[in-house]
PDB file of C-alpha atoms and ligand atoms in Angstrom:
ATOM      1  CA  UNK A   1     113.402 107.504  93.369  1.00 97.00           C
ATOM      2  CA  UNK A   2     114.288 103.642  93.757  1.00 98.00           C
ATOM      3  CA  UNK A   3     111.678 101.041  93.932  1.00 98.00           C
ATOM      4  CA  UNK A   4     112.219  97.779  95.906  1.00 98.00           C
ATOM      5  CA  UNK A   5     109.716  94.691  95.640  1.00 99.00           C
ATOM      6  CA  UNK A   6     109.506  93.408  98.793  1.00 98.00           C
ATOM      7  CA  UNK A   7     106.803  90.577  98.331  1.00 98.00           C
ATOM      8  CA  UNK A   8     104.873  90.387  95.032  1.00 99.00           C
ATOM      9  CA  UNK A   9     103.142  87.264  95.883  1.00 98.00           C
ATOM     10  CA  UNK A  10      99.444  86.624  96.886  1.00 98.00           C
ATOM     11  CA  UNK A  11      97.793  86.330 100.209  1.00 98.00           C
ATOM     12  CA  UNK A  12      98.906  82.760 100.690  1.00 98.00           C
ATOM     13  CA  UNK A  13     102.661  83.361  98.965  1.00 98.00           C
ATOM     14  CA  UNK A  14     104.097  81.436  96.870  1.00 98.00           C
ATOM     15  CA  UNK A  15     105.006  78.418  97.149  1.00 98.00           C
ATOM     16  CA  UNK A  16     101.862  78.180  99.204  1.00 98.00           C
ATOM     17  CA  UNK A  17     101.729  75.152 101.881  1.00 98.00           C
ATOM     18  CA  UNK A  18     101.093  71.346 101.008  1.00 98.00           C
ATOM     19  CA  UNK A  19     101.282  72.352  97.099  1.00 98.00           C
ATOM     20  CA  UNK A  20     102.906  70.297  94.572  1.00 98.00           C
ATOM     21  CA  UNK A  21     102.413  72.213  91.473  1.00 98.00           C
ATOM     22  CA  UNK A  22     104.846  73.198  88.947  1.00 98.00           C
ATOM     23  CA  UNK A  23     105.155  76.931  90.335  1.00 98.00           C
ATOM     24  CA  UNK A  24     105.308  76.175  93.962  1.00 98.00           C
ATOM     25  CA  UNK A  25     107.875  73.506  93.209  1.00 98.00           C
ATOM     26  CA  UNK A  26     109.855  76.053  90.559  1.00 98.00           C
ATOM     27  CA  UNK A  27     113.749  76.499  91.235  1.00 98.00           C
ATOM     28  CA  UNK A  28     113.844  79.888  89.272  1.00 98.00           C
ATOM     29  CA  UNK A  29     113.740  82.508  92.277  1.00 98.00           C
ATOM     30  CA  UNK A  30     111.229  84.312  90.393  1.00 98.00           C
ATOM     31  CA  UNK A  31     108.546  81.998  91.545  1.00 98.00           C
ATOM     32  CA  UNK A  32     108.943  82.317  95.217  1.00 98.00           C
ATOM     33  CA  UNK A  33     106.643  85.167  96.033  1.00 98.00           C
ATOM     34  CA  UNK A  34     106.806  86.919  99.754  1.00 98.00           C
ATOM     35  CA  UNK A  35     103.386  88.316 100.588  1.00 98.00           C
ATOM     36  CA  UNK A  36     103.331  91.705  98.616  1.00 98.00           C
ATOM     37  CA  UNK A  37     104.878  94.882  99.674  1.00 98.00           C
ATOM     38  CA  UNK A  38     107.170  97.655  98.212  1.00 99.00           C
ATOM     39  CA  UNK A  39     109.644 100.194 100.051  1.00 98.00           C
ATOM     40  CA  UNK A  40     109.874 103.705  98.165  1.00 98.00           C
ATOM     41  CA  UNK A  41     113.253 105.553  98.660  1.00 98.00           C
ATOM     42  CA  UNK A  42     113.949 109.100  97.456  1.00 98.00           C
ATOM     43  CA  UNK A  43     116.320 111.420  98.972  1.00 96.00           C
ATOM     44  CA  UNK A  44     116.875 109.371 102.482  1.00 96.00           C
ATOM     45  CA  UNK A  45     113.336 109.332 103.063  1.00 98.00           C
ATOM     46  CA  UNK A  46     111.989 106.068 103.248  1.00 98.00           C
ATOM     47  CA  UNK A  47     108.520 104.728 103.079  1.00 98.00           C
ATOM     48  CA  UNK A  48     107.046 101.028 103.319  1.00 98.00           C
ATOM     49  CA  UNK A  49     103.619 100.131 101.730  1.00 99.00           C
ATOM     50  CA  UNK A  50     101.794  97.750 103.228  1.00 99.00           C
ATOM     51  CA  UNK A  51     103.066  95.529 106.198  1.00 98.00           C
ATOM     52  CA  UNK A  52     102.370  91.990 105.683  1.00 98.00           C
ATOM     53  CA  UNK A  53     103.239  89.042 107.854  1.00 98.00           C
ATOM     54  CA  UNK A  54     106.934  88.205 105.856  1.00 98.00           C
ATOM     55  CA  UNK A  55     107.757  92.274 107.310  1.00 98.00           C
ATOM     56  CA  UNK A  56     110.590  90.906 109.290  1.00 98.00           C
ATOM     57  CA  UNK A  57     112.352  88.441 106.779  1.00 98.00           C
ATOM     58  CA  UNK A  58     111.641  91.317 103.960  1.00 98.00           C
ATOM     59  CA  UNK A  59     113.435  94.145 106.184  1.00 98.00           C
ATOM     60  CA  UNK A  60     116.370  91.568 106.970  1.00 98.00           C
ATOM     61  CA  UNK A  61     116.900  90.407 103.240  1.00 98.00           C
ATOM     62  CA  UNK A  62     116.422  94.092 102.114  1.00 98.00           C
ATOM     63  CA  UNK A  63     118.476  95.384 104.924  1.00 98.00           C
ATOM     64  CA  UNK A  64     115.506  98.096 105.597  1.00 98.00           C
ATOM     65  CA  UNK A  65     116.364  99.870 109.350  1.00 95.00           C
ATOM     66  CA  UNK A  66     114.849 103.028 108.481  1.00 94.00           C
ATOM     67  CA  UNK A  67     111.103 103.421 107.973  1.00 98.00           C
ATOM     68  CA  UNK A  68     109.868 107.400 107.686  1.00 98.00           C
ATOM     69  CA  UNK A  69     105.975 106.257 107.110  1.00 98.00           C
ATOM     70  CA  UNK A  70     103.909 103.147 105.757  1.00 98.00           C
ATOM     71  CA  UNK A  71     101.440 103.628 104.231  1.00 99.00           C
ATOM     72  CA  UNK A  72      98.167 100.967 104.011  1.00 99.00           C
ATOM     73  CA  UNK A  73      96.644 100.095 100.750  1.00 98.00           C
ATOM     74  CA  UNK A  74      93.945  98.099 103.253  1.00 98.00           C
ATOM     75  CA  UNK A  75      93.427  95.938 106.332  1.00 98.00           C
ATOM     76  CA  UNK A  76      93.899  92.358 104.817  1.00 98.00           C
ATOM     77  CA  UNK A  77      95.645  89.794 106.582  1.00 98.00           C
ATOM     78  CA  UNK A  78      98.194  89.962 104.107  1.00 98.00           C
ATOM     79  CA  UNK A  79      98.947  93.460 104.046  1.00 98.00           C
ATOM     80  CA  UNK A  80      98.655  94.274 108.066  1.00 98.00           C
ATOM     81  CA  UNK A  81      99.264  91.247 109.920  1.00 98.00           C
ATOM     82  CA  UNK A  82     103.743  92.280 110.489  1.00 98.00           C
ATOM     83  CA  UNK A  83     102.779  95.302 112.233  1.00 98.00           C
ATOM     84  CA  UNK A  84     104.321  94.097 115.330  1.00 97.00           C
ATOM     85  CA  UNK A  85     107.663  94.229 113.820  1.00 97.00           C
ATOM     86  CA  UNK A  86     107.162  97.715 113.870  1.00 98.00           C
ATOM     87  CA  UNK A  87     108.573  97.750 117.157  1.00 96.00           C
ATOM     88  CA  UNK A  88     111.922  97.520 116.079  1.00 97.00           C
ATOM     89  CA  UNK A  89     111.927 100.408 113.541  1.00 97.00           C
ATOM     90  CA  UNK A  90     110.451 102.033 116.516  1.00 96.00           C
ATOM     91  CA  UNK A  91     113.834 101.539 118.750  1.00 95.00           C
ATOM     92  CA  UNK A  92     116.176 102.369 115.996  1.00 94.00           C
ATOM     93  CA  UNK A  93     113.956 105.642 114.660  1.00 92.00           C
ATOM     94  CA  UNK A  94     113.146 106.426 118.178  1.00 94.00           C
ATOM     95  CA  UNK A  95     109.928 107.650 117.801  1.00 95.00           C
ATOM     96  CA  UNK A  96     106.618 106.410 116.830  1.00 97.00           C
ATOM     97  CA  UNK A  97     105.365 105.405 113.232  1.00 98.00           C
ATOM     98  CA  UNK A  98     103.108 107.611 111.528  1.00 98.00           C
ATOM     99  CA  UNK A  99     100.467 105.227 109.297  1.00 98.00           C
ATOM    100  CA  UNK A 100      98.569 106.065 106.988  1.00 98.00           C
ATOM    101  CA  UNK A 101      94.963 105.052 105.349  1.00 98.00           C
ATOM    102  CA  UNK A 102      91.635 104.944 104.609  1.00 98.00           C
ATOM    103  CA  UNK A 103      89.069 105.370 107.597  1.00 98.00           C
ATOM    104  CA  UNK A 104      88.126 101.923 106.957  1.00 98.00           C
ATOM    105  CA  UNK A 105      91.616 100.488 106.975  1.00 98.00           C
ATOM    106  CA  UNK A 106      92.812 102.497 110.152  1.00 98.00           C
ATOM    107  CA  UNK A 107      89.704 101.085 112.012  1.00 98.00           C
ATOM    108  CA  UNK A 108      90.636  97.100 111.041  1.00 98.00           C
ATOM    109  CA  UNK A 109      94.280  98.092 112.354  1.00 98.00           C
ATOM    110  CA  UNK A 110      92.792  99.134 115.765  1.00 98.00           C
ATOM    111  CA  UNK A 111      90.257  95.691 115.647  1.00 98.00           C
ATOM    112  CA  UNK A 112      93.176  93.650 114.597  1.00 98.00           C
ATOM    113  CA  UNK A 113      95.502  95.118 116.877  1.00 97.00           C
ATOM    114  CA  UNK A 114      93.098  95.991 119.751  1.00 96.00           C
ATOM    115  CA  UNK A 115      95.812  95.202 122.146  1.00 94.00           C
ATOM    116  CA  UNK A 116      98.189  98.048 120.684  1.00 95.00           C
ATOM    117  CA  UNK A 117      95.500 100.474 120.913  1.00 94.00           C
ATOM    118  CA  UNK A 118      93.868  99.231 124.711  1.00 91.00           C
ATOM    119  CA  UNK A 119      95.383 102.331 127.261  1.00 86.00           C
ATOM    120  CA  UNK A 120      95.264  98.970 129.629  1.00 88.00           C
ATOM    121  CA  UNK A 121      97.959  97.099 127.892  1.00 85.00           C
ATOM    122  CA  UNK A 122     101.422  96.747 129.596  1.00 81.00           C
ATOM    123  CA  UNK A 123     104.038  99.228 127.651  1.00 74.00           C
ATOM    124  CA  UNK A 124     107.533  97.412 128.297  1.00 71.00           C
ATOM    125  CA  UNK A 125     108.966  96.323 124.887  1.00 67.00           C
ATOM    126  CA  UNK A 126     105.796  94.492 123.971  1.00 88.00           C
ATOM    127  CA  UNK A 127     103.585  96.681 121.649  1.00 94.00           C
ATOM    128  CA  UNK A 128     104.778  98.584 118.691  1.00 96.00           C
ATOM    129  CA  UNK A 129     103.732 102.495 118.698  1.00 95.00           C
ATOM    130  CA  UNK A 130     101.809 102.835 115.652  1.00 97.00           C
ATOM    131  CA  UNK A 131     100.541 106.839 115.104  1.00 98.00           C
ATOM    132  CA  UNK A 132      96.917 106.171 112.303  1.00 98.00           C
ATOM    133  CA  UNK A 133      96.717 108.887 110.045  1.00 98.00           C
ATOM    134  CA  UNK A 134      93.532 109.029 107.870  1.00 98.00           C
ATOM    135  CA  UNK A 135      94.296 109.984 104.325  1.00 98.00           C
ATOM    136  CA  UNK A 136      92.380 111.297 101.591  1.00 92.00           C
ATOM    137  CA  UNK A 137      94.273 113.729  99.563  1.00 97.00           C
ATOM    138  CA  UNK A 138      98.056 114.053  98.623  1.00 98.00           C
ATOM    139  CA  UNK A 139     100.535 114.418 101.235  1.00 98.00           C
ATOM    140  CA  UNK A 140     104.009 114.530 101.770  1.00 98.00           C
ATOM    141  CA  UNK A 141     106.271 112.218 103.531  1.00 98.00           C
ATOM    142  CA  UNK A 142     109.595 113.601 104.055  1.00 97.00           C
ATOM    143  CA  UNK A 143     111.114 114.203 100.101  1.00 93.00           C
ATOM    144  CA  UNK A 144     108.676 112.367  98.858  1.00 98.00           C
ATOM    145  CA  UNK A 145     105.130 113.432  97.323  1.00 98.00           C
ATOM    146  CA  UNK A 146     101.809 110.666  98.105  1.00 98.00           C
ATOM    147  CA  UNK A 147      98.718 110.644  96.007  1.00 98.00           C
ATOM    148  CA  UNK A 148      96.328 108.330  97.059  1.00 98.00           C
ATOM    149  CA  UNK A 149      94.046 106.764  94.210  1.00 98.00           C
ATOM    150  CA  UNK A 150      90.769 105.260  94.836  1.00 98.00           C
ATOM    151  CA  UNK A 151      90.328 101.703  93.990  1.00 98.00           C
ATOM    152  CA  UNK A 152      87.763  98.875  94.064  1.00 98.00           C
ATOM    153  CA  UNK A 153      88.581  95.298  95.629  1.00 98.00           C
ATOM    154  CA  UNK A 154      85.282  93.659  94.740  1.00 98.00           C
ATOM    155  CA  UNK A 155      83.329  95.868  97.240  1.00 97.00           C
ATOM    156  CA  UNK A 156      85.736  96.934  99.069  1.00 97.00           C
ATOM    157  CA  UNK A 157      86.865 100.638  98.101  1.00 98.00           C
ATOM    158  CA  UNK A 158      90.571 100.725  99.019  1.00 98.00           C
ATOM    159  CA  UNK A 159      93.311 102.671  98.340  1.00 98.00           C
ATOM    160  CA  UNK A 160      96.603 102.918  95.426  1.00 98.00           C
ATOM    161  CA  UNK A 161      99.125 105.530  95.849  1.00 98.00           C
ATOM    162  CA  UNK A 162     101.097 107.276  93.234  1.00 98.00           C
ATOM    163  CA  UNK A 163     104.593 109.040  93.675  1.00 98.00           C
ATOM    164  CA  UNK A 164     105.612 111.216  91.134  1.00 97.00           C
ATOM    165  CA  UNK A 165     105.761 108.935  87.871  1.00 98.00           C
ATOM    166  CA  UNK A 166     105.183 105.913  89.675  1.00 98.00           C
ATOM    167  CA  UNK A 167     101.859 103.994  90.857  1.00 98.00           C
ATOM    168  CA  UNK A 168     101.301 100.980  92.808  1.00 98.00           C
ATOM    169  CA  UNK A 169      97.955  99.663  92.187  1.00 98.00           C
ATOM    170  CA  UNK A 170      97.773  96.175  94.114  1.00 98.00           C
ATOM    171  CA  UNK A 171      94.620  94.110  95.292  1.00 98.00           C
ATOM    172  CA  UNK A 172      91.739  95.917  93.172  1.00 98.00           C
ATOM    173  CA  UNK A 173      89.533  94.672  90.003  1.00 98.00           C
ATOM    174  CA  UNK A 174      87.930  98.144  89.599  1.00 98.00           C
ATOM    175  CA  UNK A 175      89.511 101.790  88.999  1.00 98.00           C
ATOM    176  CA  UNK A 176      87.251 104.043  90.207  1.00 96.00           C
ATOM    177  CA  UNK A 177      86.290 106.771  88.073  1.00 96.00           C
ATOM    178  CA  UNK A 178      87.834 109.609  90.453  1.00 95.00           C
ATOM    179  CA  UNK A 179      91.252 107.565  89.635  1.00 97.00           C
ATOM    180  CA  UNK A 180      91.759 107.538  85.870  1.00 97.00           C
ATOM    181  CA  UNK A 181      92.935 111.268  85.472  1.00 97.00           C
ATOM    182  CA  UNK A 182      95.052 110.854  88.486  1.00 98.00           C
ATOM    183  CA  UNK A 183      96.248 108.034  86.408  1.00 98.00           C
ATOM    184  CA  UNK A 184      97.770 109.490  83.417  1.00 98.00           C
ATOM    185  CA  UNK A 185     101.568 110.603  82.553  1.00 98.00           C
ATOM    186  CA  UNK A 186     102.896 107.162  84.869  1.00 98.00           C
ATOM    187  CA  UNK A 187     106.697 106.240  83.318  1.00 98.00           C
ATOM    188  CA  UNK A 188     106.066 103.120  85.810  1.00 98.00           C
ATOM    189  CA  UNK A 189     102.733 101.188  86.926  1.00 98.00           C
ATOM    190  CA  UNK A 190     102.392  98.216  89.453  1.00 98.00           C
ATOM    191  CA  UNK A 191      99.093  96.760  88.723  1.00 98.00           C
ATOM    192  CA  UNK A 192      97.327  93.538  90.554  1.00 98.00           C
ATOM    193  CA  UNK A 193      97.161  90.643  88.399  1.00 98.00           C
ATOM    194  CA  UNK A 194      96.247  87.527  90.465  1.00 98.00           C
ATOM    195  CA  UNK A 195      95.925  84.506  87.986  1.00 98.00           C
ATOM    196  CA  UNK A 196      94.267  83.795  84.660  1.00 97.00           C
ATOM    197  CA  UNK A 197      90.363  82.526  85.873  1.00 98.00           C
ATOM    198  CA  UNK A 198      88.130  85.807  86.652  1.00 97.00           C
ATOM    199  CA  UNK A 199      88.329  86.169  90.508  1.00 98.00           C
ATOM    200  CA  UNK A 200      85.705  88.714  92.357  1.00 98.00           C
ATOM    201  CA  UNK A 201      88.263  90.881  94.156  1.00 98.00           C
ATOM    202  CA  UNK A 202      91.209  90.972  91.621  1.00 98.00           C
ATOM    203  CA  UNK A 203      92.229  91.746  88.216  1.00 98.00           C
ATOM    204  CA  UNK A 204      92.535  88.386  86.405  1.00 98.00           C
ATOM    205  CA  UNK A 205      95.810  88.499  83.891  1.00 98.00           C
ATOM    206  CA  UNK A 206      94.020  89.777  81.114  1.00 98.00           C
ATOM    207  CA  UNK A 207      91.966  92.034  82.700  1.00 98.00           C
ATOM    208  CA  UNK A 208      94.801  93.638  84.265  1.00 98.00           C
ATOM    209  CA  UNK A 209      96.893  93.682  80.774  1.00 98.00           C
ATOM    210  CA  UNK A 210      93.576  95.724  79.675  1.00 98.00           C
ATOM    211  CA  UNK A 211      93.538  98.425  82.342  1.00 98.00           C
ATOM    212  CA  UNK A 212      97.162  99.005  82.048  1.00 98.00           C
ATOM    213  CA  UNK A 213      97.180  99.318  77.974  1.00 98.00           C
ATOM    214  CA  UNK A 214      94.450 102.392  78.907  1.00 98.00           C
ATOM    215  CA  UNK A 215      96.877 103.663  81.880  1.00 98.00           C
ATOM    216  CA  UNK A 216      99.755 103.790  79.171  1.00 98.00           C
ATOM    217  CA  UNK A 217     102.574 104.038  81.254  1.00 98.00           C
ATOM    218  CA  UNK A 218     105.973 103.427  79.783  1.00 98.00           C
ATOM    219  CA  UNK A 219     106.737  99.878  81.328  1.00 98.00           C
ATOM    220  CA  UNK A 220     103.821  98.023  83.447  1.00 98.00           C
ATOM    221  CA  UNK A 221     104.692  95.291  86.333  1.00 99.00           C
ATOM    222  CA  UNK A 222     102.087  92.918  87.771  1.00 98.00           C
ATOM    223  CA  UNK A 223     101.883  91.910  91.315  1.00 98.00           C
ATOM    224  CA  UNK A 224      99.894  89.714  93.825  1.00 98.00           C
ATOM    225  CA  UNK A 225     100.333  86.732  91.724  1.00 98.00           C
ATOM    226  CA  UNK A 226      99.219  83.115  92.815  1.00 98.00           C
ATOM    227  CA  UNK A 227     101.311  79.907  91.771  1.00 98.00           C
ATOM    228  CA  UNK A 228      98.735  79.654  88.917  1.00 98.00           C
ATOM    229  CA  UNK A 229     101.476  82.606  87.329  1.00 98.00           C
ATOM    230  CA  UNK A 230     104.863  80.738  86.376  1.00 98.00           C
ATOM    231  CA  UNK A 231     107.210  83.936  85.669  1.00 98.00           C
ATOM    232  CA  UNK A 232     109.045  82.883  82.714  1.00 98.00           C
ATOM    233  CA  UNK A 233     106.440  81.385  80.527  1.00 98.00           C
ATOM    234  CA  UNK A 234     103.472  83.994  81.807  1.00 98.00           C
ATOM    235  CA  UNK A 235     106.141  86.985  80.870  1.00 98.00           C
ATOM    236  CA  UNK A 236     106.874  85.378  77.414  1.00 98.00           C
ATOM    237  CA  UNK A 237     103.159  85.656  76.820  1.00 96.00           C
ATOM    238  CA  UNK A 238     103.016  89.232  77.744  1.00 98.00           C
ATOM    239  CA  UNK A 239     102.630  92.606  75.747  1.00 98.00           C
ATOM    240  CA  UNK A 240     105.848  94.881  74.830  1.00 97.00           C
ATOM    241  CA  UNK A 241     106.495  96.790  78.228  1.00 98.00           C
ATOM    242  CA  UNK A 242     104.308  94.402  80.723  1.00 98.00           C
ATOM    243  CA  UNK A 243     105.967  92.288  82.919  1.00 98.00           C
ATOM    244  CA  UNK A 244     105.349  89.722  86.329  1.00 98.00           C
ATOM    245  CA  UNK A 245     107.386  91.705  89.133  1.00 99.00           C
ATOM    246  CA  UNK A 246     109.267  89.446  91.226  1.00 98.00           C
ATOM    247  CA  UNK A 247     110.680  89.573  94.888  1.00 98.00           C
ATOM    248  CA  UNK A 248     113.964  91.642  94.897  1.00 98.00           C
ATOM    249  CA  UNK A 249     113.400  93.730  91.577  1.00 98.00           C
ATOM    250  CA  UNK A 250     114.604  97.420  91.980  1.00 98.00           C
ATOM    251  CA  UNK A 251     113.585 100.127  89.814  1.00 98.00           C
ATOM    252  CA  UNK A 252     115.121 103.719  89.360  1.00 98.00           C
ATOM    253  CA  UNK A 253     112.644 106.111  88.035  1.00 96.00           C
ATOM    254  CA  UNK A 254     113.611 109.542  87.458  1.00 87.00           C
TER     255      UNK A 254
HETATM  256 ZN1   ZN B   1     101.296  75.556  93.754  1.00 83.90          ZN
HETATM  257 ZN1   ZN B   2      93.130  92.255  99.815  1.00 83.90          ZN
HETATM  258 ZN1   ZN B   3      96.346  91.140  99.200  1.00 83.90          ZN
END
């Protein structure tokens, strides 16, 4: 199974508009941060979590022209708003995408996207065709096995998936109870980690560097960092096995 970081940047990316700070003005490629999404690959089947608004530039740089499902962690801005893009995975897959999340998540797609989902809204090549799946227990996507994991984004329950020895855990501050057994045996974890201050909807660095010394897995990446994270000197302060992920970083897990 191969792992590809689309965006591992916060809501606003990084560099983030009208800033002058050290990160944002970095030259180490590391720093620039695409809003965050992974693809999963296993076997010719192919699946995309999240959708943010960088979609398109991420499926050109990645060269991504086969999508088999996405799957939604939640309905943020950041992790919803390139669903139009869809549209072209819909021409070249022929068929429409199958999407999967919480209730809650489905029913900001359809607000968001009320257009897409309005029976009166001219077909031609203007609307992608998105098929919402709810999800609430493991499924299976082609070769490749989905667990979904409950999280907590301040208030917000919302939802982690693992595949086989791998777990992407972005935007949450809170594991839910249900999700620590589903949790254990991981050779890889992705785990939010927005910046060092406390925030009240993610994992602050060191919060994040707790939960994932309890997950154990064999090598931990953080994600969904602001500019606040420089990747060189916030790595070099990091435990054996925990790392900042970075736009472009592939992992092979077996
Ligand atoms: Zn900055
Ligand atoms: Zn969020
Ligand atoms: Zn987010």
């Amino acid at each position: 199974m191969r792992i590809t970081f689309l965006g591992t940047g916060t809501s606003h990316g990084v560099p983030m508009i009208g800033c002058d700070c050290a990160t944002c003005r970095s030259t180490d490629p590391r720093d620039a941060r695409l809003r965050p999404s992974i693809v999963v690959e296993s076997h010719g089947t192919t699946i995309l979590v999240d959708a943010g608004p960088d979609l398109r530039m991420q499926a050109l740089r990645h060269g991504i022209r086969h999508v088999d499902a996405i799957l939604f962690t939640h309905g943020h801005a950041d992790h919803i708003l390139g669903l139009d893009d869809v549209r072209r995975f819909n021409a070249t897959m022929k068929g429409d995408m199958p999407c999967y999340g919480d209730a809650v998540t489905l029913e900001d797609i359809r607000r968001t996207f009320h257009y897409v989902f309005n029976p009166a809204t001219p077909k031609g090549g203007g609307i992608p065709a998105l098929d919402l799946i709810p999800i609430d227990a493991p499924i299976r996507v082609g070769h490749i096995g989905v667990q979904p994991v409950r999280l907590w984004h301040g208030q917000r329950p919302i939802l982690g998936y693992r595949f086989g020895a791998f777990a992407y855990l972005t935007d949450c501050n809170r594991i839910d109870e249900s999700a620590w057994p589903l949790l254990s045996g991981l050779d890889v974890l992705v785990l939010d980690a927005l910046r060092m201050r406390p925030h009240p909807t993610h994992f602050s660095l060191d919060e994040a560097v707790a939960a994932a010394a309890r997950i154990g897995a064999g090598r931990t990446f953080f994600t969904h960092m602001c500019h606040d994270l420089p990747h060189e000197a916030t790595n070099a302060r990091l435990p054996p096995g925990m790392a900042l992920a970075y736009d472009g970083l592939v992992l092979d897990i077996a």
